[in-house]
CSV table of C-alpha atoms in Angstrom, one decimal:
chain,number,residue,atom,x,y,z
A,11,MET,CA,62.8,59.2,145.1
A,12,ASN,CA,63.5,63.2,145.1
A,13,LEU,CA,67.2,64.4,145.5
A,14,PHE,CA,66.2,67.6,146.8
A,15,GLU,CA,64.1,66.2,149.1
A,16,ALA,CA,66.8,63.7,150.3
A,17,THR,CA,69.2,66.1,150.9
A,18,LYS,CA,67.4,68.9,152.6
A,19,PRO,CA,69.3,70.2,155.4
A,20,LEU,CA,66.8,68.8,158.0
A,21,ASN,CA,67.8,65.3,157.0
A,22,ASN,CA,71.4,66.2,157.6
A,23,ARG,CA,72.6,64.7,154.4
A,24,GLN,CA,74.7,66.2,151.7
A,25,SER,CA,74.9,63.1,149.4
A,26,VAL,CA,72.5,60.4,148.5
A,27,SER,CA,73.4,57.0,146.6
A,28,ILE,CA,71.1,56.6,143.8
A,29,SER,CA,72.7,53.2,142.9
A,30,ASP,CA,72.0,51.8,146.4
A,31,TYR,CA,68.5,53.1,146.6
A,32,PHE,CA,67.2,51.5,143.6
A,33,PHE,CA,69.3,48.5,142.8
A,34,LEU,CA,71.5,47.3,145.5
A,35,ASN,CA,68.9,47.6,148.4
A,36,ASN,CA,66.1,46.4,146.2
A,37,SER,CA,67.4,43.5,143.9
A,38,ASP,CA,69.5,40.2,144.6
A,39,THR,CA,71.5,41.2,141.3
A,40,PRO,CA,74.0,44.0,141.5
A,41,THR,CA,73.6,46.7,138.5
A,42,HIS,CA,76.5,47.2,136.0
A,43,LEU,CA,75.6,50.8,135.7
A,44,ALA,CA,78.0,53.3,137.3
A,45,ASN,CA,77.8,54.1,140.6
A,46,CYS,CA,75.7,56.9,141.0
A,47,THR,CA,75.9,59.5,143.8
A,48,PHE,CA,74.2,62.9,144.3
A,49,HIS,CA,76.3,65.5,146.4
A,50,VAL,CA,75.0,69.0,147.5
A,51,LEU,CA,77.6,71.7,146.9
A,52,PRO,CA,77.0,74.7,149.2
A,53,PRO,CA,78.0,78.3,148.1
A,54,LYS,CA,81.6,78.3,148.4
A,55,GLN,CA,82.3,75.2,149.9
A,56,GLU,CA,85.0,72.6,148.8
A,57,TYR,CA,84.3,68.9,147.8
A,58,LYS,CA,87.7,67.1,146.9
A,59,ILE,CA,87.7,64.0,144.7
A,60,THR,CA,90.3,61.6,143.5
A,61,VAL,CA,89.7,59.5,140.7
A,62,PRO,CA,91.1,56.2,140.7
A,63,PRO,CA,93.0,55.4,137.3
A,64,LEU,CA,91.3,52.1,135.9
A,65,ALA,CA,88.0,54.1,136.2
A,66,ARG,CA,85.5,55.9,134.1
A,67,HIS,CA,84.4,59.1,136.1
A,68,PHE,CA,81.4,61.4,134.9
A,69,VAL,CA,80.3,64.7,136.4
A,70,PHE,CA,77.0,66.2,135.7
A,71,MET,CA,75.8,69.8,137.3
A,72,VAL,CA,72.1,69.3,138.2
A,73,TYR,CA,71.3,72.5,139.3
A,74,GLY,CA,73.1,75.9,140.4
A,75,SER,CA,76.6,76.5,139.3
A,76,GLY,CA,80.2,76.1,140.7
A,77,SER,CA,83.5,75.6,139.6
A,78,ILE,CA,86.2,72.7,139.3
A,79,TYR,CA,89.7,73.5,140.2
A,80,HIS,CA,93.0,71.2,139.2
A,81,LEU,CA,96.5,71.2,138.9
A,82,SER,CA,96.4,73.2,135.4
A,83,GLY,CA,93.9,75.7,136.7
A,84,GLY,CA,90.0,75.9,137.0
A,85,LYS,CA,86.9,76.3,135.0
A,86,ASP,CA,83.7,77.3,135.9
A,87,LEU,CA,80.4,75.1,135.7
A,88,GLU,CA,76.8,76.0,134.8
A,89,GLN,CA,73.7,74.3,135.3
A,90,TRP,CA,73.6,71.1,133.1
A,91,ASP,CA,77.3,71.1,132.2
A,92,CYS,CA,79.3,67.9,132.4
A,93,PHE,CA,83.0,66.8,132.3
A,94,ALA,CA,84.4,63.2,132.5
A,95,TYR,CA,87.8,61.3,133.2
A,96,ALA,CA,88.4,58.2,131.1
A,97,PRO,CA,90.4,55.1,132.5
A,98,VAL,CA,94.0,55.7,132.4
A,99,LYS,CA,97.2,53.3,133.3
A,100,GLY,CA,98.2,52.9,136.8
A,101,ASN,CA,101.2,51.8,138.6
A,102,GLY,CA,102.5,55.4,139.5
A,103,GLU,CA,102.6,56.6,135.8
A,104,LYS,CA,101.9,59.9,134.9
A,105,HIS,CA,98.2,60.7,135.1
A,106,SER,CA,97.6,57.6,136.9
A,107,GLU,CA,95.9,59.3,140.0
A,108,ARG,CA,93.6,62.1,139.4
A,109,SER,CA,92.5,64.7,141.8
A,110,TYR,CA,90.1,67.7,141.7
A,111,THR,CA,88.2,70.1,143.9
A,112,LEU,CA,84.5,71.1,143.2
A,113,VAL,CA,83.7,74.3,144.7
A,114,GLY,CA,79.8,75.6,145.2
A,115,GLY,CA,79.1,78.7,143.0
A,116,LYS,CA,77.2,82.1,144.8
A,117,GLU,CA,73.9,80.0,145.3
A,118,GLY,CA,75.4,76.6,145.6
A,119,GLY,CA,74.6,73.6,143.6
A,120,GLY,CA,74.1,69.9,143.2
A,121,VAL,CA,76.1,67.5,141.0
A,122,LEU,CA,75.9,63.9,140.2
A,123,ILE,CA,78.9,61.8,140.3
A,124,LEU,CA,79.0,58.4,138.0
A,125,ASN,CA,82.2,56.2,139.0
A,126,ASP,CA,82.5,52.8,137.1
A,127,SER,CA,85.5,50.6,137.5
A,128,LEU,CA,83.6,47.0,136.8
A,129,ASN,CA,83.7,47.7,133.0
A,130,VAL,CA,86.9,49.0,132.1
A,131,ASN,CA,89.1,46.8,129.4
A,132,LYS,CA,92.3,47.6,127.6
A,133,GLY,CA,90.8,49.5,125.0
A,134,ASP,CA,89.1,51.9,127.2
A,135,ILE,CA,92.4,53.3,128.5
A,136,ASP,CA,93.5,56.8,127.3
A,137,PRO,CA,96.9,56.6,126.7
A,138,SER,CA,97.6,60.7,126.6
A,139,PRO,CA,95.0,62.1,128.6
A,140,PRO,CA,94.1,65.9,128.6
A,141,GLU,CA,96.0,68.1,131.5
A,142,SER,CA,92.3,69.1,132.3
A,143,PRO,CA,88.6,67.8,131.4
A,144,THR,CA,86.7,69.1,128.8
A,145,ILE,CA,83.6,71.1,129.6
A,146,VAL,CA,80.6,69.8,127.5
A,147,SER,CA,77.5,72.3,127.8
A,148,SER,CA,74.6,69.9,127.7
A,149,TYR,CA,72.2,72.7,126.5
A,150,GLU,CA,74.3,73.7,123.4
A,151,VAL,CA,75.2,70.2,122.1
A,152,THR,CA,71.5,68.9,122.0
A,153,THR,CA,69.9,68.4,118.6
A,154,TRP,CA,66.6,68.0,117.2
A,155,SER,CA,65.3,64.7,115.7
A,156,GLY,CA,62.0,62.8,115.1
A,157,SER,CA,58.4,64.2,114.7
A,158,GLY,CA,55.0,64.1,116.3
A,159,VAL,CA,54.9,62.9,120.0
A,160,GLU,CA,58.4,61.6,119.3
A,161,THR,CA,60.0,64.9,118.8
A,162,LYS,CA,63.2,64.8,120.4
A,163,LYS,CA,66.1,67.6,121.4
A,164,LYS,CA,68.8,65.5,122.8
A,165,ALA,CA,72.4,64.8,123.5
A,166,THR,CA,74.3,61.4,124.4
A,167,LEU,CA,76.8,63.3,126.6
A,168,THR,CA,79.1,60.4,127.4
A,169,GLY,CA,80.0,60.2,123.7
A,170,LEU,CA,80.8,63.8,123.5
A,171,SER,CA,82.8,63.8,126.9
A,172,ASP,CA,86.6,62.5,127.6
A,173,LEU,CA,85.1,59.2,128.3
A,174,ALA,CA,85.1,58.7,124.5
A,175,ARG,CA,88.4,60.0,123.5
A,176,PRO,CA,89.9,56.2,123.6
A,177,LEU,CA,87.1,55.3,121.2
A,178,ARG,CA,86.4,57.7,118.9
A,179,ASN,CA,88.2,58.6,115.3
A,180,PHE,CA,89.6,62.3,116.4
A,181,THR,CA,89.7,63.2,112.5
A,182,ARG,CA,86.0,63.5,112.9
A,183,THR,CA,83.7,65.7,114.6
A,184,PRO,CA,81.8,63.7,117.5
A,185,ASN,CA,78.3,62.9,116.4
A,186,PRO,CA,75.6,62.8,119.3
A,187,GLU,CA,73.4,60.6,117.2
A,188,SER,CA,76.0,58.0,116.9
A,189,PRO,CA,78.4,58.0,120.3
A,190,PRO,CA,81.0,55.4,120.8
A,191,PRO,CA,80.2,52.1,122.3
A,192,LEU,CA,80.6,52.7,125.9
A,193,PRO,CA,79.0,50.5,128.6
A,194,TRP,CA,76.4,52.9,129.9
A,195,ASN,CA,75.3,56.3,128.6
A,196,ALA,CA,74.1,59.7,130.1
A,197,THR,CA,71.6,61.3,127.7
A,198,LEU,CA,70.1,64.7,128.4
A,199,GLU,CA,66.6,64.8,126.6
A,200,VAL,CA,64.0,67.6,126.4
A,201,LEU,CA,60.3,66.8,125.9
A,202,LEU,CA,58.4,69.7,124.4
A,203,PRO,CA,54.6,69.9,125.3
A,204,GLY,CA,52.9,67.0,123.9
A,205,THR,CA,55.9,64.3,123.2
A,206,GLN,CA,57.1,61.4,125.3
A,207,THR,CA,60.4,59.5,126.0
A,208,SER,CA,59.4,56.7,124.0
A,209,PHE,CA,56.1,54.2,123.9
A,210,PRO,CA,56.0,52.2,127.2
A,211,HIS,CA,58.5,49.3,127.2
A,212,ALA,CA,60.5,47.0,129.0
A,213,HIS,CA,64.3,45.9,128.7
A,214,SER,CA,65.4,42.3,129.1
A,215,THR,CA,69.1,43.0,130.3
A,216,GLU,CA,69.5,47.1,130.5
A,217,ASP,CA,69.0,48.7,133.8
A,218,GLU,CA,67.9,52.4,133.6
A,219,LEU,CA,67.2,55.3,135.6
A,220,VAL,CA,65.8,58.8,134.9
A,221,ILE,CA,66.3,62.0,136.8
A,222,VAL,CA,63.9,65.0,136.1
A,223,LEU,CA,66.0,68.1,135.8
A,224,ALA,CA,62.8,70.8,134.7
A,225,GLY,CA,59.2,70.8,134.5
A,226,LYS,CA,56.3,68.4,135.0
A,227,ALA,CA,55.9,65.0,133.6
A,228,ARG,CA,53.6,62.1,133.7
A,229,TYR,CA,54.8,58.8,134.6
A,230,TRP,CA,53.2,55.8,132.8
A,231,CYS,CA,54.1,52.3,134.7
A,232,ASP,CA,52.4,49.1,133.2
A,233,GLY,CA,49.2,51.8,132.7
A,234,GLU,CA,48.7,52.1,136.4
A,235,GLU,CA,46.0,54.6,137.4
A,236,PRO,CA,46.3,57.0,139.3
A,237,GLU,CA,49.4,58.1,137.5
A,238,MET,CA,52.4,59.8,139.3
A,239,THR,CA,53.5,63.2,138.6
A,240,LEU,CA,57.3,63.7,138.3
A,241,VAL,CA,58.8,66.9,139.1
A,242,ALA,CA,62.6,68.5,139.6
A,243,GLY,CA,64.7,66.2,141.4
A,244,ASP,CA,62.5,63.0,141.0
A,245,VAL,CA,64.4,59.8,140.2
A,246,VAL,CA,62.7,57.0,138.6
A,247,ALA,CA,64.7,53.7,137.9
A,248,TRP,CA,63.8,50.3,136.3
A,249,LYS,CA,65.9,46.7,136.6
A,250,ALA,CA,66.4,45.0,133.9
A,251,GLY,CA,64.5,41.6,133.4
A,252,THR,CA,61.3,42.5,135.5
A,253,GLY,CA,59.2,43.3,132.7
A,254,LEU,CA,58.0,46.4,134.3
A,255,CYS,CA,57.0,48.7,131.3
A,256,HIS,CA,57.5,52.6,131.6
A,257,ALA,CA,57.6,55.9,129.7
A,258,ILE,CA,57.3,59.4,130.8
A,259,LEU,CA,55.0,61.9,128.8
A,260,ASN,CA,54.8,65.5,128.8
A,261,ASP,CA,51.2,65.9,128.4
A,262,GLY,CA,51.0,69.8,127.7
A,263,ASP,CA,48.7,72.3,128.9
A,264,GLY,CA,46.4,72.3,125.7
A,265,PRO,CA,46.1,71.6,121.9
A,266,GLY,CA,49.2,73.5,119.8
A,267,GLY,CA,52.0,72.6,122.1
A,268,SER,CA,51.2,74.9,124.7
A,269,GLY,CA,52.8,74.2,128.3
A,270,SER,CA,56.2,74.0,129.6
A,271,ASN,CA,59.3,71.6,128.5
A,272,VAL,CA,60.4,68.8,130.4
A,273,VAL,CA,64.2,67.9,131.0
A,274,LEU,CA,65.6,64.6,131.6
A,275,LEU,CA,68.8,63.0,132.2
A,276,THR,CA,68.5,59.1,131.5
A,277,ILE,CA,71.5,56.7,132.7
A,278,GLY,CA,71.4,53.6,131.1
A,279,GLU,CA,72.9,50.1,130.3
A,280,ASN,CA,74.4,50.0,126.6
A,281,LYS,CA,74.2,46.1,125.6
A,282,PRO,CA,72.8,46.0,122.1
A,283,GLU,CA,74.1,42.7,121.5
A,284,THR,CA,71.8,40.9,124.2
A,285,ASP,CA,69.0,43.5,125.4
A,286,LYS,CA,65.2,42.5,123.9
A,287,LEU,CA,62.4,45.2,124.3
A,288,PHE,CA,58.8,44.6,125.0
A,289,TYR,CA,56.2,47.2,124.2
A,290,PRO,CA,52.9,46.4,125.9
A,291,THR,CA,50.6,48.8,123.8
A,292,LYS,CA,52.2,48.0,120.6
A,293,LEU,CA,52.2,44.3,119.8
A,294,LYS,CA,52.4,44.8,116.2
A,295,HIS,CA,56.2,45.1,116.7
A,296,ARG,CA,56.2,41.2,117.4
A,297,ARG,CA,57.3,41.0,114.0
A,298,HIS,CA,60.7,42.0,114.5
A,299,GLU,CA,62.2,38.9,116.3
A,300,HIS,CA,65.8,40.1,116.6
A,301,TRP,CA,65.0,42.4,119.2
A,302,TRP,CA,61.3,41.5,120.6
A,303,TRP,CA,61.3,39.9,124.2
A,304,LYS,CA,59.3,36.7,123.3
A,305,ASP,CA,59.5,35.7,127.1
A,306,VAL,CA,58.6,38.6,129.1
A,307,PRO,CA,57.4,38.1,132.7
A,308,GLN,CA,53.8,38.9,132.5
A,309,HIS,CA,52.1,41.9,134.0
A,310,SER,CA,48.5,43.3,134.0
A,311,ILE,CA,48.5,46.5,132.3
A,312,GLY,CA,46.3,49.2,133.2
A,313,GLY,CA,44.0,51.7,131.1
A,314,ALA,CA,46.1,54.8,131.5
A,315,SER,CA,46.7,56.5,128.0
A,316,ASP,CA,50.1,55.9,126.5
A,317,THR,CA,50.5,59.1,124.7
A,318,PRO,CA,50.1,62.6,125.9
A,319,HIS,CA,46.8,64.3,126.6
A,320,TYR,CA,47.9,66.8,123.8
A,321,PRO,CA,50.0,65.0,121.4
A,322,ARG,CA,52.2,67.2,119.2
A,323,THR,CA,51.0,66.8,115.7
A,324,GLN,CA,53.3,65.8,112.7
A,325,ASP,CA,53.5,68.8,111.0
A,326,MET,CA,54.7,71.0,113.7
A,327,GLU,CA,58.0,72.9,113.2
A,328,TYR,CA,60.6,72.6,115.9
A,329,PRO,CA,60.7,75.7,117.9
A,330,THR,CA,63.1,78.6,117.8
A,331,TRP,CA,65.4,77.3,120.9
A,332,GLU,CA,66.3,80.8,122.1
A,333,THR,CA,62.4,80.9,122.7
A,334,LYS,CA,62.5,77.8,124.9
A,335,ALA,CA,65.5,78.6,126.7
A,336,ARG,CA,66.3,76.7,130.2
A,337,LYS,CA,65.3,78.0,133.6
A,338,LYS,CA,67.9,77.8,136.0
A,339,TYR,CA,66.7,75.9,139.1
A,340,VAL,CA,67.7,77.2,142.2
A,341,ARG,CA,66.4,75.5,145.5
A,342,SER,CA,63.7,77.7,146.8
A,343,ASP,CA,63.5,79.1,150.4
A,344,GLU,CA,61.1,75.9,151.0
A,345,ASP,CA,63.7,73.6,149.9
A,346,MET,CA,66.2,74.7,152.1
A,347,GLU,CA,64.1,75.4,155.2
A,348,LEU,CA,65.1,73.5,158.5
């Protein structure tokens, strides 16, 4: 599924339900992920939204720019910015109903909206929500970790947003590497040339989906060949318990780290107490019995390489990030043609 293709003017659609497409329509078991919808914001057009009190609400600017307006004023939104509303008390109390308006920027934009009213407990409620949501610049909060093919520049956005206000200790600076225990998370991840999201794996109890924000990536699924190339706007998802093994790789254009970055937004359930993992190309991990998925459904595994074609070496330093700056994605004339 490609979000930009699905919402072209020719298709007469300005929104598409990602959750329905991947989970509701293709499974007898509903997902416990937040309801996930993509909306187009035409230039200068308004989109009004009311957030129910007992709901988590997360908004991510997929491309373009815009603004958010609410009772206390307005704030600008740039590509890959995000904001959120934590659950609050209902029954007509102050802050029980939150309304805001999104307005498309000069060239328009597109937003991902996640709503979740199924996984809310008493401890998740924010007793004193801010007058306006905190805008998190995804690009600025990502941090480096790992080496070689496992090099990452990422941030768990939900843990840095107002969703985590009721759960974190305000006397400490939020840590992108240790987000509060939300039932699902949204994570921005930058793959340098020669790196990958992970080694191919499958989850026993956690649904997962990935949206490509920039670059071209190789999609590894049970090692099947030929493999699919993912581009900006593409979405792939995996239902928990199926045993389908997957990974996303940035092969690079040649040795030495040449090539373009791939930027992903990953949305996944967070069930560390029940989830088990299976790595079809790393069976040595079976010794980790506390998390190894022993009774995984069996699938034949093809011969596709489970590592990048030009792997990033262990001794390579993290690049100076200013030289790897994000590129604005603006829908081309071809995207917008009728």
